[in-house]
Amino acid sequence: MAQRTALIVYGHQSSGSFNAAVLDVAVQELTEQGYRVIVSDLYAMNFRASATRDDIIGDLKNSELFQYGEETMHAWMQGRLSDDIVAEQRKVEEAELVIFQFPMYWFSVPAIMKGWIDRVLTQGFAFSLEKIYDNGVFKDKKAMLSFTTGAIETMFRSDGINGDINVTLWPLQNGTLHFCGFEVLAPQIFWSPAHCPPTVRTTMLEGWRIRLKGLLEEKPLTFAPCELFDCSFQGGFMLWPKVREERELQPYGITTGHHLGKSVPPDNQTKAQPTNEK
Ligand SMILES: Cc1cc2nc3c(=O)[nH]c(=O)nc-3n(C[C@H](O)[C@H](O)[C@H](O)COP(=O)(O)OP(=O)(O)OC[C@H]3O[C@@H](n4cnc5c(N)ncnc54)[C@H](O)[C@@H]3O)c2cc1C
């Protein structure tokens, strides 16, 4: 049987950090399970975050009006993307599991990791007009966010000062990972490791090790399947009227984003739902 590959896209500057400890646990545990583990250590690689003309080798399609998305799609088709992007795309192709390991920066990923997302997940390679969400390019792969915060957990509750973590995670988990087709596993959140006792940090690392043992068997998060929408420009990519009518009778919206003005399904972006309800 071919060896399974996991890619960890890692974004922390310090080898003594808690993120580094979390990374080490994942590398050890997945390796023990027989995975080939590839780590893209973005700061160590000095990975370039900005999406520029330098990402395309050779002539541009339209040098008068530079459009990054158009040009990188064209370059991808012709094998003219820069070497650092191609190397990362190969890793994604080989991986059945992609873990993003990072400290939360401004409710999101650090800029260097956003740069990886902007530059590596190019049109054509990671999505196309026809291939998005559950019909997406990476629908046979799994991905997840694993991150640390400065905030304590209660700050990210729906009645906490930062607001609901489910809302915070929607852009990355739906707008990036699920958009490209990945099945998204529930995030691993290490709340405020800098402000808790050492024993709590040890327990968090142990919990992560235990979770990794069954990670690939976990049910992914729930998103709204494309079939619920009229995916045409005429239909505006909106819910089919019949689906909307049916939903009116339900207590919750479909997802965190598709809340339909109702209550958001509980823990939609943080836990796999216990039922098969979509
Ligand atoms: C630009 C910026 C924006 C930010 N935005 C946000 C935000 O929007 N929301 C938010 O909540 N936070 C935010 N933060 C805070 C940031 O998320 C936290 O500082 C970060 O997540 C902490 O993780 P760390 O790995 O850097 O912790 P570290 O400070 O490296 O580690 C915490 C503790 O763990 C210890 N440790 C290391 N290894 C081990 C080990 N093996 N076992 C046990 N303990 C160990 C370390 O010694 C340290 O005492 C932001 C920070 C910056 C710089």
Coordinates of C-alpha atoms and ligand atoms in Angstrom, one line a residue:
M1 CA 0.0 0.0 0.0
A2 CA 1.3 3.5 -0.9
Q3 CA 2.5 5.5 2.1
R4 CA 0.1 8.2 3.1
T5 CA 1.3 11.8 3.2
A6 CA 0.4 14.6 5.6
L7 CA 1.5 18.2 4.9
I8 CA 1.8 20.6 7.8
V9 CA 1.9 24.3 6.8
Y10 CA 3.6 25.8 9.8
G11 CA 3.8 29.5 10.7
H12 CA 5.8 30.4 13.8
Q13 CA 9.1 32.1 14.1
S14 CA 10.4 30.4 17.3
S15 CA 11.5 26.8 17.8
G16 CA 10.9 27.2 21.6
S17 CA 7.3 28.3 21.1
F18 CA 4.2 26.4 22.1
N19 CA 3.3 26.1 18.4
A20 CA 6.6 24.4 17.8
A21 CA 5.7 21.9 20.6
V22 CA 2.3 21.3 19.0
L23 CA 4.0 20.8 15.6
D24 CA 6.5 18.3 17.1
V25 CA 3.6 16.2 18.6
A26 CA 1.9 16.1 15.2
V27 CA 5.1 15.1 13.3
Q28 CA 5.9 12.4 15.9
E29 CA 2.3 11.0 16.1
L30 CA 1.6 11.0 12.4
T31 CA 5.0 9.5 11.6
E32 CA 4.3 6.7 14.2
Q33 CA 1.1 6.0 12.3
G34 CA 3.1 5.5 9.1
Y35 CA 2.6 8.8 7.5
R36 CA 5.2 10.6 5.5
V37 CA 5.0 14.0 7.1
I38 CA 6.1 17.1 5.1
V39 CA 6.5 20.3 7.0
S40 CA 6.5 23.6 5.2
D41 CA 8.1 25.8 7.9
L42 CA 7.2 29.1 6.3
Y43 CA 9.5 31.5 8.3
A44 CA 12.4 29.1 8.0
M45 CA 11.8 29.0 4.3
N46 CA 11.5 32.8 4.2
F47 CA 8.3 32.1 2.2
R48 CA 7.3 35.2 0.3
A49 CA 3.9 36.4 1.4
S50 CA 3.1 39.0 -1.4
A51 CA 1.3 38.0 -4.5
T52 CA 3.2 39.8 -7.3
R53 CA 4.2 39.6 -10.9
D54 CA 7.4 37.7 -9.8
D55 CA 5.2 34.6 -9.3
I56 CA 4.9 34.2 -13.1
I57 CA 7.9 33.1 -15.2
G58 CA 8.1 34.7 -18.6
D59 CA 5.7 37.0 -20.4
L60 CA 2.4 38.2 -19.0
K61 CA -0.9 37.7 -20.9
N62 CA -1.8 41.3 -20.3
S63 CA 1.2 43.4 -19.2
E64 CA -0.8 46.7 -19.3
L65 CA -3.3 45.6 -16.7
F66 CA -1.8 43.1 -14.3
Q67 CA -4.5 40.8 -12.9
Y68 CA -2.9 38.3 -10.5
G69 CA -5.7 35.7 -10.6
E70 CA -5.9 35.6 -14.4
E71 CA -2.1 35.6 -14.9
T72 CA -1.4 32.8 -12.3
M73 CA -4.2 30.7 -13.8
H74 CA -2.6 31.1 -17.2
A75 CA 0.9 30.4 -15.9
W76 CA -0.3 27.3 -14.0
M77 CA -1.8 25.9 -17.2
Q78 CA 1.5 26.5 -19.0
G79 CA 3.8 25.4 -16.2
R80 CA 5.2 28.9 -15.7
L81 CA 4.5 29.5 -12.0
S82 CA 7.5 30.3 -9.8
D83 CA 9.5 27.4 -8.4
D84 CA 8.5 28.1 -4.7
I85 CA 4.8 28.0 -5.6
V86 CA 5.2 24.8 -7.7
A87 CA 7.0 23.1 -4.9
E88 CA 4.2 23.8 -2.4
Q89 CA 1.5 22.8 -5.0
R90 CA 3.3 19.4 -5.4
K91 CA 3.2 18.9 -1.6
V92 CA -0.6 19.6 -1.5
E93 CA -1.1 17.2 -4.4
E94 CA 0.7 14.5 -2.5
A95 CA -1.0 15.0 0.8
E96 CA -4.2 13.4 1.9
L97 CA -4.2 15.6 5.0
V98 CA -3.2 19.2 5.3
I99 CA -2.8 20.8 8.7
F100 CA -2.3 24.5 9.2
Q101 CA -0.4 25.2 12.4
F102 CA -0.2 28.8 13.6
P103 CA -0.7 31.4 16.3
M104 CA -3.9 33.3 15.7
Y105 CA -3.0 36.8 14.4
W106 CA -5.8 39.4 14.2
F107 CA -8.6 36.7 14.2
S108 CA -6.9 34.9 11.3
V109 CA -3.6 33.4 10.2
P110 CA -0.2 35.2 10.2
A111 CA 0.5 37.2 7.0
I112 CA 3.1 34.7 5.9
M113 CA 0.5 31.9 6.0
K114 CA -2.1 34.1 4.2
G115 CA 0.6 34.6 1.6
W116 CA 0.9 30.8 1.2
I117 CA -2.9 30.6 0.8
D118 CA -2.9 33.5 -1.8
R119 CA 0.0 32.2 -3.8
V120 CA -0.3 28.4 -3.6
L121 CA -4.0 27.9 -4.0
T122 CA -4.2 29.4 -7.5
Q123 CA -7.1 29.2 -9.9
G124 CA -6.9 26.1 -11.9
F125 CA -4.7 24.3 -9.4
A126 CA -7.1 24.7 -6.4
F127 CA -10.4 25.7 -7.8
S128 CA -12.2 26.6 -11.0
L129 CA -15.6 28.0 -11.8
E130 CA -17.0 24.5 -11.9
K131 CA -15.0 23.0 -9.1
I132 CA -15.8 24.6 -5.8
Y133 CA -17.1 23.5 -2.4
D134 CA -18.3 19.9 -2.3
N135 CA -17.5 19.6 -6.0
G136 CA -14.0 21.1 -5.4
V137 CA -10.6 20.1 -6.6
F138 CA -9.5 18.7 -3.2
K139 CA -12.7 16.8 -2.3
D140 CA -10.7 13.6 -1.6
K141 CA -8.4 15.4 0.9
K142 CA -8.9 16.6 4.4
A143 CA -7.6 19.8 6.0
M144 CA -7.8 21.4 9.4
L145 CA -6.7 24.5 11.3
S146 CA -4.7 23.9 14.5
F147 CA -3.9 27.2 16.3
T148 CA -3.1 28.9 19.5
T149 CA -4.7 32.1 20.8
G150 CA -3.8 34.8 23.2
A151 CA -7.5 35.0 24.3
I152 CA -9.1 32.7 26.8
E153 CA -12.0 30.5 25.5
T154 CA -14.8 32.5 27.0
M155 CA -13.7 35.6 25.1
F156 CA -14.6 33.8 21.9
R157 CA -18.1 32.7 23.0
S158 CA -21.1 34.2 21.4
D159 CA -21.6 36.4 24.5
G160 CA -17.8 36.9 25.0
I161 CA -16.0 40.2 24.1
N162 CA -14.5 38.8 20.9
G163 CA -17.7 37.3 19.6
D164 CA -18.4 33.8 18.4
I165 CA -15.3 31.7 17.3
N166 CA -17.6 30.0 14.8
V167 CA -18.0 33.3 13.0
T168 CA -14.2 34.0 13.2
L169 CA -13.4 30.6 11.6
W170 CA -16.0 30.8 8.8
P171 CA -13.8 32.7 6.3
L172 CA -10.8 30.4 6.6
Q173 CA -12.8 27.1 6.9
N174 CA -15.5 27.8 4.4
G175 CA -14.0 30.6 2.2
T176 CA -10.6 28.9 1.8
L177 CA -10.5 25.2 2.8
H178 CA -14.0 24.1 1.9
F179 CA -14.1 26.4 -1.2
C180 CA -11.2 24.3 -2.6
G181 CA -13.1 21.2 -1.8
F182 CA -11.3 20.0 1.3
E183 CA -13.3 18.1 3.9
V184 CA -12.6 20.2 6.9
L185 CA -11.9 18.6 10.2
A186 CA -12.9 20.4 13.4
P187 CA -10.2 22.9 14.4
Q188 CA -7.8 22.1 17.2
I189 CA -7.7 25.2 19.4
F190 CA -5.1 25.7 22.1
W191 CA -6.6 28.5 24.2
S192 CA -4.1 31.0 25.6
P193 CA -1.1 28.8 26.2
A194 CA 1.0 31.7 27.4
H195 CA -1.5 32.5 30.2
C196 CA -2.1 29.0 31.7
P197 CA -0.1 26.9 34.2
P198 CA 2.5 24.5 32.7
T199 CA 0.4 21.5 33.7
V200 CA -2.5 22.8 31.5
R201 CA -0.1 23.1 28.6
T202 CA 1.1 19.6 29.0
T203 CA -2.5 18.4 29.1
M204 CA -3.3 20.3 25.9
L205 CA -0.4 18.6 24.1
E206 CA -1.4 15.2 25.4
G207 CA -5.0 15.9 24.2
W208 CA -3.7 16.7 20.8
R209 CA -1.6 13.5 20.7
I210 CA -4.7 11.5 21.5
R211 CA -6.9 13.2 19.0
L212 CA -4.3 12.7 16.2
K213 CA -4.6 8.9 16.8
G214 CA -8.2 8.9 15.4
L215 CA -8.0 12.1 13.3
L216 CA -8.6 10.6 9.9
E217 CA -11.7 8.7 11.1
E218 CA -13.4 11.9 12.4
K219 CA -16.5 13.2 10.8
P220 CA -15.8 16.5 9.1
L221 CA -17.6 19.8 9.8
T222 CA -20.9 20.4 8.1
F223 CA -21.2 22.8 5.2
A224 CA -24.1 23.5 2.8
P225 CA -23.9 21.3 -0.2
C226 CA -23.9 22.9 -3.7
E227 CA -27.1 21.1 -4.6
L228 CA -29.0 23.4 -2.3
F229 CA -28.2 26.4 -4.5
D230 CA -29.1 27.4 -8.1
C231 CA -25.5 27.6 -9.2
S232 CA -26.0 29.8 -12.3
F233 CA -25.4 33.5 -12.8
Q234 CA -29.1 33.8 -13.6
G235 CA -30.0 32.2 -10.3
G236 CA -27.4 34.3 -8.5
F237 CA -26.0 31.1 -6.8
M238 CA -28.8 31.5 -4.3
L239 CA -30.7 28.8 -2.3
W240 CA -33.4 27.2 -4.4
P241 CA -36.7 28.7 -3.3
K242 CA -38.0 25.3 -2.3
V243 CA -35.0 24.7 0.0
R244 CA -35.5 28.1 1.5
E245 CA -39.2 27.4 2.2
E246 CA -38.3 24.1 3.9
R247 CA -35.7 25.8 6.0
E248 CA -38.3 28.3 7.2
L249 CA -39.7 25.5 9.4
Q250 CA -36.4 24.7 11.0
P251 CA -35.1 26.4 14.2
Y252 CA -31.6 26.9 12.9
G253 CA -30.0 28.2 9.7
I254 CA -27.9 25.8 7.6
T255 CA -24.4 26.9 8.6
T256 CA -22.7 29.8 10.4
G257 CA -22.7 31.7 7.1
H258 CA -26.0 30.5 5.8
H259 CA -27.9 31.5 8.9
L260 CA -30.9 32.8 7.0
G261 CA -31.5 35.3 9.8
K262 CA -32.1 32.5 12.2
S263 CA -30.0 31.1 15.0
V264 CA -26.7 29.6 13.9
P265 CA -26.5 25.8 14.3
P266 CA -24.5 25.3 17.5
D267 CA -20.7 24.8 17.1
N268 CA -21.1 24.6 13.4
Q269 CA -17.4 25.6 12.7
T270 CA -15.9 24.0 15.8
K271 CA -17.4 20.5 16.1
A272 CA -18.7 17.8 13.8
Q273 CA -22.5 17.6 14.0
P274 CA -23.8 14.5 15.8
T275 CA -26.5 13.8 13.3
N276 CA -26.4 13.4 9.5
E277 CA -28.3 16.7 9.1
K278 CA -26.7 18.9 6.4
Ligands
LIG1 C1 0.4 40.3 15.4 C2 -0.4 39.5 16.5 C3 -1.7 39.4 16.4 C4 -2.4 38.7 17.3 N1 -3.8 38.5 17.2 C5 -4.5 37.8 18.1 C6 -5.9 37.6 18.0 O1 -6.5 38.1 17.1 N2 -6.5 36.8 18.9 C7 -5.8 36.2 19.9 O2 -6.5 35.5 20.7 N3 -4.5 36.3 20.0 C8 -3.8 37.1 19.2 N4 -2.4 37.2 19.3 C9 -1.7 36.4 20.3 C10 -1.2 35.1 19.8 O3 -2.2 34.4 19.1 C11 -0.5 34.3 20.9 O4 0.5 35.1 21.4 C12 0.0 33.0 20.4 O5 -1.1 32.2 19.9 C13 0.7 32.2 21.5 O6 1.2 31.0 21.0 P1 2.8 30.8 21.0 O7 3.1 29.5 20.3 O8 3.5 32.0 20.4 O9 3.0 30.8 22.5 P2 4.4 30.9 23.3 O10 4.4 32.2 24.0 O11 5.6 30.5 22.5 O12 4.2 29.7 24.4 C14 3.4 29.8 25.5 C15 4.1 29.1 26.6 O13 4.2 27.7 26.3 C16 5.5 27.3 26.7 N5 5.9 26.1 26.0 C17 6.7 26.0 24.9 N6 6.9 24.7 24.6 C18 6.3 23.9 25.6 C19 6.1 22.5 25.8 N7 6.7 21.6 25.0 N8 5.4 22.2 26.8 C20 4.8 23.1 27.7 N9 4.9 24.4 27.5 C21 5.6 24.8 26.4 C22 6.4 28.5 26.4 O14 7.6 28.4 27.1 C23 5.5 29.6 26.9 O15 5.6 29.8 28.3 C24 -1.7 38.0 18.4 C25 -0.3 38.1 18.4 C26 0.4 38.9 17.5 C27 1.9 39.0 17.6

